[in-house]
Coordinates of C-alpha atoms in Angstrom, one line a residue:
M6 CA -286.0 -36.7 59.4
F7 CA -283.3 -35.2 57.0
E8 CA -283.4 -30.9 57.0
R9 CA -280.9 -29.5 54.7
P10 CA -278.1 -27.4 56.2
R11 CA -278.3 -23.6 56.2
G12 CA -274.9 -22.3 53.7
G13 CA -272.3 -20.1 55.2
E14 CA -268.8 -18.5 54.2
R15 CA -266.2 -21.4 54.5
A16 CA -266.0 -23.6 51.6
I17 CA -264.5 -26.8 50.7
L18 CA -264.1 -27.1 46.3
V19 CA -264.7 -30.3 45.3
G20 CA -263.0 -30.6 41.5
V21 CA -264.0 -34.0 39.7
G22 CA -262.5 -35.5 36.8
I23 CA -264.6 -37.4 34.3
G24 CA -262.7 -40.0 32.0
R25 CA -259.7 -37.6 33.2
P26 CA -257.5 -36.3 35.6
V27 CA -258.7 -32.6 36.8
D28 CA -257.1 -29.9 35.0
P29 CA -255.3 -27.0 37.2
S30 CA -257.5 -24.8 35.1
D31 CA -260.9 -25.7 36.0
T32 CA -259.7 -25.6 39.7
A33 CA -258.8 -22.1 39.5
E34 CA -261.4 -20.8 37.4
F35 CA -264.2 -22.8 40.1
S36 CA -262.2 -21.2 42.8
A37 CA -263.1 -17.4 41.5
L38 CA -266.3 -18.3 40.9
A39 CA -266.4 -19.2 44.7
A40 CA -264.3 -16.4 45.9
S41 CA -267.7 -14.4 43.2
A42 CA -269.9 -16.3 45.2
G43 CA -268.7 -14.5 48.1
T44 CA -266.7 -17.6 49.8
V45 CA -263.8 -18.4 51.2
G46 CA -262.2 -21.6 49.7
V47 CA -260.5 -23.2 53.5
G48 CA -259.8 -26.7 51.5
V49 CA -259.8 -28.4 48.0
V50 CA -260.4 -32.2 47.2
L51 CA -259.2 -33.9 43.5
A52 CA -261.0 -36.8 42.2
S53 CA -260.9 -38.5 38.7
R54 CA -263.7 -41.0 37.8
A55 CA -264.4 -43.1 34.1
R56 CA -267.6 -42.5 35.2
P57 CA -269.8 -41.0 38.2
D58 CA -271.4 -42.7 41.1
P59 CA -275.0 -42.7 41.3
K60 CA -275.2 -42.1 44.8
Y61 CA -272.5 -39.8 45.7
F62 CA -271.1 -38.6 42.2
V63 CA -267.9 -38.9 43.9
G64 CA -267.5 -43.0 45.2
S65 CA -267.8 -43.6 48.8
G66 CA -264.4 -43.3 49.4
K67 CA -264.0 -39.5 48.1
A68 CA -267.3 -39.0 49.7
E69 CA -265.7 -39.6 53.4
E70 CA -262.8 -37.9 52.6
I71 CA -264.8 -34.8 52.0
R72 CA -266.6 -35.5 55.3
V73 CA -263.3 -35.4 56.9
C74 CA -261.9 -32.5 55.0
A75 CA -264.9 -29.9 55.8
E76 CA -264.7 -31.4 59.5
Q77 CA -260.9 -30.6 59.8
Y78 CA -261.6 -27.4 58.0
D79 CA -265.0 -26.2 59.8
A80 CA -266.9 -25.6 56.1
D81 CA -269.9 -24.6 56.1
V82 CA -270.6 -25.2 52.4
V83 CA -269.0 -28.0 49.6
L84 CA -268.9 -26.7 45.8
V85 CA -268.7 -29.6 43.7
D86 CA -267.5 -28.4 40.0
Q87 CA -269.7 -31.0 38.5
T88 CA -273.6 -31.3 37.7
L89 CA -275.7 -33.3 40.6
T90 CA -279.0 -35.1 40.2
P91 CA -281.0 -34.1 43.4
S92 CA -280.3 -37.6 44.8
Q93 CA -276.5 -37.2 44.8
E94 CA -276.9 -33.3 46.3
R95 CA -279.6 -34.8 49.0
N96 CA -276.9 -38.0 49.9
L97 CA -273.6 -35.9 50.0
E98 CA -275.9 -33.7 52.1
K99 CA -277.1 -36.1 54.4
L100 CA -273.2 -37.8 55.0
T101 CA -271.3 -34.5 55.4
G102 CA -274.1 -32.5 57.3
R103 CA -273.1 -29.6 55.2
R104 CA -275.1 -27.5 52.6
V105 CA -274.3 -29.1 49.3
L106 CA -274.1 -27.2 45.8
D107 CA -272.9 -28.0 42.3
R108 CA -271.6 -25.9 39.6
N109 CA -274.7 -24.7 38.2
G110 CA -276.7 -23.8 42.0
L111 CA -273.1 -22.0 42.5
I112 CA -273.2 -20.0 38.9
L113 CA -277.6 -19.2 39.7
D114 CA -276.5 -17.6 43.1
I115 CA -273.9 -15.5 41.7
F116 CA -276.3 -14.9 39.0
A117 CA -278.4 -13.6 41.6
Q118 CA -276.3 -11.6 43.4
R119 CA -275.4 -9.3 40.4
A120 CA -278.7 -9.0 38.9
R121 CA -279.6 -5.2 39.2
S122 CA -282.2 -4.5 36.3
F123 CA -286.1 -5.4 36.8
E124 CA -285.3 -7.7 33.8
G125 CA -282.2 -9.0 35.1
K126 CA -284.0 -10.0 38.5
L127 CA -286.7 -11.7 37.1
Q128 CA -284.8 -13.6 34.1
V129 CA -282.3 -15.2 37.5
E130 CA -285.3 -15.9 39.2
L131 CA -286.9 -17.8 36.7
A132 CA -283.4 -19.6 36.2
Q133 CA -283.7 -20.4 39.4
L134 CA -286.8 -21.8 40.2
S135 CA -286.1 -23.7 37.2
H136 CA -283.0 -25.3 38.4
L137 CA -284.9 -25.8 41.8
A138 CA -287.7 -27.5 40.4
S139 CA -286.3 -30.2 39.7
R140 CA -284.5 -30.6 43.4
L141 CA -288.1 -31.0 44.7
V142 CA -287.8 -35.3 43.8
R143 CA -286.5 -37.1 46.5
G144 CA -284.3 -33.8 47.9
W145 CA -285.8 -32.6 50.9
T146 CA -287.6 -35.0 53.0
H147 CA -289.4 -32.7 54.9
L148 CA -291.6 -31.6 51.6
E149 CA -293.0 -35.7 51.9
R150 CA -295.2 -34.4 54.9
Q151 CA -298.7 -33.4 54.2
K152 CA -300.2 -30.5 55.5
G153 CA -301.9 -30.6 59.3
G154 CA -303.8 -28.9 61.8
I155 CA -306.6 -26.7 62.3
G156 CA -308.0 -25.3 58.9
L157 CA -305.1 -26.9 56.8
R158 CA -306.2 -30.9 56.6
G159 CA -307.3 -31.3 53.6
P160 CA -307.6 -34.1 50.7
G161 CA -304.1 -34.9 51.4
E162 CA -302.0 -32.8 49.0
T163 CA -298.2 -33.1 50.4
Q164 CA -296.1 -30.3 51.0
L165 CA -294.2 -31.7 48.5
E166 CA -296.9 -31.6 45.6
T167 CA -297.8 -27.5 47.0
D168 CA -294.3 -26.2 46.4
R169 CA -294.4 -27.9 42.9
R170 CA -297.6 -26.2 42.2
L171 CA -296.5 -23.0 43.5
I172 CA -293.2 -23.1 41.4
A173 CA -294.7 -24.0 38.4
K174 CA -297.6 -20.9 38.8
R175 CA -294.4 -18.8 39.5
I176 CA -292.6 -19.8 36.8
R177 CA -295.5 -19.1 34.3
T178 CA -295.8 -15.6 35.8
L179 CA -292.5 -14.8 35.3
K180 CA -292.2 -16.2 31.6
S181 CA -295.4 -13.8 31.1
R182 CA -293.5 -10.7 32.5
L183 CA -290.1 -12.0 30.4
E184 CA -292.1 -12.0 26.9
K185 CA -293.8 -8.8 27.7
L186 CA -290.5 -6.8 28.4
A187 CA -288.9 -9.1 25.5
R188 CA -291.7 -7.5 23.3
Q189 CA -290.8 -3.9 24.8
R190 CA -286.9 -4.9 23.5
D191 CA -288.1 -5.7 20.3
T192 CA -289.8 -2.8 19.2
S193 CA -286.6 -1.0 20.8
R194 CA -284.5 -2.8 18.3
H195 CA -287.4 -2.3 15.4
V196 CA -287.3 1.0 16.1
R197 CA -283.0 1.2 15.8
R198 CA -283.7 -0.6 12.6
E199 CA -286.0 2.1 11.2
V200 CA -282.7 4.3 10.9
P201 CA -280.3 1.7 10.1
V202 CA -277.6 2.4 12.3
P203 CA -275.3 -0.6 13.0
T204 CA -274.9 -2.6 15.9
V205 CA -272.3 -4.3 17.2
A206 CA -272.2 -6.5 20.4
L207 CA -269.1 -7.0 22.9
V208 CA -268.4 -10.6 23.4
G209 CA -266.4 -12.8 25.2
Y210 CA -265.4 -15.2 28.0
T211 CA -266.0 -13.6 31.7
N212 CA -263.3 -11.3 33.4
A213 CA -262.2 -10.8 29.9
G214 CA -262.7 -6.8 30.4
K215 CA -265.8 -6.4 28.3
T216 CA -267.6 -3.7 30.3
T217 CA -264.1 -1.7 30.6
L218 CA -263.3 -2.3 27.0
F219 CA -267.1 -0.7 26.3
N220 CA -266.3 2.1 28.7
A221 CA -263.2 3.3 27.0
L222 CA -264.7 3.3 23.3
T223 CA -268.0 5.0 24.1
G224 CA -267.0 7.4 27.1
S225 CA -269.7 5.2 29.1
D226 CA -269.1 4.6 33.4
S227 CA -270.8 0.8 33.8
Y228 CA -269.9 -1.1 36.7
V229 CA -266.3 -2.5 36.3
A230 CA -264.6 -5.2 38.7
D231 CA -262.0 -7.6 39.1
Q232 CA -264.5 -10.5 39.0
L233 CA -266.3 -13.6 36.9
F234 CA -269.7 -11.7 36.1
A235 CA -269.4 -8.6 37.2
T236 CA -272.0 -7.4 34.5
L237 CA -275.2 -9.2 34.3
D238 CA -277.7 -6.6 32.4
P239 CA -276.8 -5.2 29.1
T240 CA -276.1 -2.0 28.7
V241 CA -276.4 0.0 24.8
R242 CA -274.8 3.0 23.7
R243 CA -274.2 4.6 20.7
V244 CA -270.7 5.5 19.9
K245 CA -269.3 7.8 16.6
L246 CA -266.6 5.9 14.4
A247 CA -265.0 7.8 11.4
G248 CA -266.4 7.0 7.6
I249 CA -269.5 5.5 9.2
G250 CA -271.2 7.8 11.6
E251 CA -272.8 6.7 14.2
V252 CA -272.8 2.6 15.9
V253 CA -274.6 0.8 18.8
L254 CA -272.6 -1.4 21.1
A255 CA -274.2 -3.6 23.1
D256 CA -272.0 -4.9 26.4
T257 CA -273.7 -8.4 26.7
V258 CA -273.0 -11.0 30.0
G259 CA -270.3 -13.1 29.9
F260 CA -269.6 -16.5 28.9
V261 CA -268.2 -19.4 30.9
R262 CA -267.2 -22.7 30.6
A263 CA -270.6 -25.3 31.2
L264 CA -272.6 -22.1 31.6
P265 CA -275.9 -23.6 32.9
H266 CA -278.3 -24.5 30.4
E267 CA -281.0 -22.8 32.9
L268 CA -279.4 -19.3 32.7
V269 CA -278.9 -19.5 28.6
A270 CA -282.9 -19.9 28.1
A271 CA -283.4 -17.7 31.2
F272 CA -281.4 -14.7 29.3
R273 CA -281.9 -15.5 26.0
S274 CA -283.6 -12.1 25.3
T275 CA -280.2 -10.5 26.8
L276 CA -278.5 -12.7 23.9
Q277 CA -280.3 -11.3 21.3
E278 CA -278.6 -8.1 21.5
A279 CA -275.7 -10.9 19.9
R280 CA -277.6 -12.6 17.6
D281 CA -279.4 -9.1 16.0
A282 CA -275.6 -7.1 15.8
D283 CA -274.0 -6.8 12.4
L284 CA -270.8 -7.7 14.2
L285 CA -269.4 -9.4 17.6
L286 CA -266.3 -7.9 19.0
H287 CA -265.1 -10.5 20.8
V288 CA -263.3 -10.3 23.2
V289 CA -260.2 -12.0 24.7
D290 CA -258.0 -11.7 27.8
A291 CA -254.6 -12.0 26.2
S292 CA -253.2 -12.7 29.4
D293 CA -255.1 -16.2 29.7
P294 CA -252.6 -19.1 29.0
L295 CA -256.3 -20.7 28.1
R296 CA -257.5 -18.0 26.0
D297 CA -257.2 -20.0 22.4
E298 CA -259.4 -22.9 24.3
R299 CA -261.6 -19.5 25.7
I300 CA -262.4 -18.5 22.3
G301 CA -263.7 -21.5 21.0
Q302 CA -265.7 -22.1 24.5
V303 CA -267.3 -18.8 23.6
R304 CA -267.9 -19.6 20.2
E305 CA -269.6 -22.7 21.3
V306 CA -272.0 -20.9 23.1
L307 CA -272.5 -18.4 19.8
R308 CA -273.6 -21.3 18.4
G309 CA -276.0 -22.8 20.6
I310 CA -277.9 -18.8 21.0
G311 CA -277.9 -18.7 16.7
A312 CA -274.7 -16.3 16.5
G313 CA -272.3 -18.4 15.2
E314 CA -272.4 -17.0 11.3
I315 CA -272.6 -13.8 12.5
R316 CA -269.3 -11.7 11.0
E317 CA -266.5 -11.8 14.2
L318 CA -263.8 -9.4 14.9
V319 CA -261.3 -10.6 17.7
V320 CA -260.2 -7.7 20.1
L321 CA -256.8 -9.4 22.5
N322 CA -257.3 -6.9 25.4
K323 CA -255.1 -6.7 28.4
I324 CA -252.1 -6.3 26.1
D325 CA -250.6 -4.1 29.1
L326 CA -250.1 -7.1 31.6
V327 CA -248.3 -9.8 28.9
G328 CA -246.2 -6.3 27.3
E329 CA -247.4 -7.3 23.7
K330 CA -247.9 -4.5 20.8
P331 CA -250.8 -3.1 19.5
R332 CA -251.3 -4.1 16.2
V333 CA -253.6 -5.5 13.7
V334 CA -254.0 -9.0 11.6
Q335 CA -256.0 -8.8 8.4
G336 CA -258.4 -11.8 7.3
A337 CA -257.9 -13.1 3.6
D338 CA -261.0 -11.2 2.8
G339 CA -258.4 -7.6 3.4
V340 CA -260.8 -7.2 6.9
A341 CA -259.3 -7.0 10.1
A342 CA -259.7 -10.1 11.9
L343 CA -258.1 -9.2 15.0
V344 CA -257.1 -6.2 17.3
S345 CA -254.5 -5.9 20.2
A346 CA -255.1 -3.2 22.0
S347 CA -255.5 -2.4 26.1
A348 CA -258.8 -1.1 26.9
V349 CA -256.8 0.4 30.6
T350 CA -253.9 2.2 28.7
A351 CA -255.8 2.8 25.6
D352 CA -253.4 1.4 23.2
G353 CA -254.4 0.4 20.6
L354 CA -258.1 1.7 20.8
P355 CA -257.6 4.3 17.4
A356 CA -256.6 1.3 15.4
L357 CA -259.4 -0.8 17.1
R358 CA -261.4 1.8 16.4
E359 CA -260.5 2.3 12.3
A360 CA -260.9 -1.7 12.0
L361 CA -264.2 -1.5 13.6
A362 CA -265.5 0.9 11.1
H363 CA -264.3 -1.3 7.9
A364 CA -265.7 -4.4 10.1
V365 CA -268.8 -3.1 10.7
R366 CA -269.3 -1.7 6.8
P367 CA -266.4 -4.0 4.9
N368 CA -268.4 -3.3 1.6
Q369 CA -268.9 0.6 2.3
V370 CA -267.7 3.0 -0.3
R371 CA -268.3 6.2 -1.2
R372 CA -270.1 7.7 -4.3
T373 CA -271.4 11.4 -5.0
L374 CA -274.9 11.7 -6.3
H375 CA -276.7 14.5 -7.7
L376 CA -280.3 14.1 -6.7
E377 CA -283.2 16.5 -8.4
L378 CA -286.0 18.6 -6.1
Q379 CA -288.3 15.4 -7.2
A380 CA -285.8 13.3 -4.7
A381 CA -286.0 15.5 -1.9
A382 CA -287.4 12.3 -0.1
V383 CA -284.4 10.0 -0.8
R384 CA -282.3 13.2 0.4
S385 CA -284.1 13.3 4.0
D386 CA -283.5 8.6 3.9
L387 CA -280.3 9.2 3.5
Y388 CA -279.5 11.8 6.1
R389 CA -281.8 9.6 8.3
R390 CA -279.4 6.7 7.5
N391 CA -276.2 8.5 8.7
A392 CA -275.3 8.4 5.3
V393 CA -274.1 11.3 4.3
R394 CA -270.5 13.0 4.4
T395 CA -271.0 16.7 2.7
E396 CA -273.6 18.0 0.6
R397 CA -273.3 21.0 -1.8
Q398 CA -276.2 22.8 -3.5
C399 CA -277.1 23.7 -6.9
E400 CA -277.8 26.7 -8.6
D401 CA -280.9 25.5 -9.8
G402 CA -281.8 24.0 -6.5
S403 CA -280.7 20.4 -6.8
W404 CA -278.0 18.9 -4.2
E405 CA -274.9 16.9 -4.8
L406 CA -274.0 14.8 -2.1
D407 CA -271.3 12.8 -0.6
V408 CA -272.3 9.8 0.2
E409 CA -271.2 6.6 2.2
L410 CA -273.4 3.1 1.9
D411 CA -272.7 -0.8 1.3
V412 CA -271.9 -0.8 -2.7
V413 CA -275.2 -3.6 -2.9
E414 CA -277.5 -0.6 -1.9
F415 CA -276.1 2.3 -4.8
P416 CA -277.8 0.2 -7.5
K417 CA -281.1 0.7 -5.9
L418 CA -280.9 4.5 -5.2
L419 CA -279.4 5.0 -8.8
G420 CA -283.2 3.6 -9.8
S421 CA -284.7 6.2 -8.0
K422 CA -286.2 9.1 -9.8
G423 CA -283.8 12.3 -10.2
V424 CA -280.6 10.3 -8.5
N425 CA -278.0 9.6 -10.8
Q426 CA -274.0 9.4 -10.2
V427 CA -271.4 11.9 -10.8
D428 CA -268.2 11.2 -12.3
N429 CA -265.9 13.4 -9.9
K430 CA -263.5 13.5 -13.2
D431 CA -265.8 15.2 -15.4
R432 CA -267.8 16.9 -12.7
T433 CA -267.7 20.9 -13.3
R434 CA -268.2 22.4 -9.7
E435 CA -267.8 26.3 -10.7
Q436 CA -270.4 25.4 -13.6
R437 CA -273.4 23.7 -11.4
V438 CA -272.4 24.0 -7.7
A439 CA -273.1 27.6 -6.3

């Protein structure tokens, strides 16, 4: 009879390249993931295969090498940088006598440690149970035993069937609670839409410095650490930008290569902040030698959650680590497409704020409007939308407003009764303004 070994802190890291050698950058990232989970890598085993082995994924010879390495370094757990089937995981555990976690299980463990909010904990639990449900099939032989004893004899339900039923029930409960929280979050978004304040979502590869930049732009004190997935729960703050007024900044969970689909599904409501944003502030670690590859991986995840078509402003963060100077690169449409800055030293942040304001409202223009008394409701709406920059009271009680809005919105305003555009060249302020 086989019982799953207990885990521990000393880990053997197994990197497997399918159809190619193992990429050293993948190994470095996996080591960082293991460290984020609280383990200490005491040994590394690398393998390359044309296709996964059905029994061990790595083949019998390499599996034996893993066993020897685990015994040599007295490891507690074996971490595999691939997605294992339940039977492959069980076979490796039986051979090595150590607990085995694949990449998905490791990331789920990190998320379980980092979740702080009630919603975040529910999302992580749902992802863990969805992952565990597939592991009940031939994963643990003790779950195939029938219950016995006084008062426990019944129609013959096995422990495996009982656990599967209980997990399914708990998953339904979690989904119901998360749907309720998602409705509450949608209500908050609906309230924000009534007062059309632009929303900017910070996205990027994990540990790119999103939260540090978020704190620098908003004056917030969100948790920051030099580790993968330091921040899971979304944080929303308002910040004022010159020329457009208030903007809502949303700090979202960092992405990573081969993010488990269970997590993408569980965190769908959290990632809604990115899907509903007017602009994506894509934060990239300028010191990362694979930054171009990371940009592609983040964009792939964004396409997967339905945010691939949203306007994007790339921020090359951490330029202080590579000795670069702050700069702004304009796109073909004249709107900033890339800004180099450092959230730690604040170099380039003024230029980033200016570029951010222009990117959020690329077609925004300023016009002077004259509003008669009958257009008081329009005036109130413009203030509610934070579109009024200055106001002058006229002698007859009407108003002149300097308004900043998207250029396509002015024809709608001019169609309202009592609203006219003022030609600044012909306006005689002394005659019309008190």
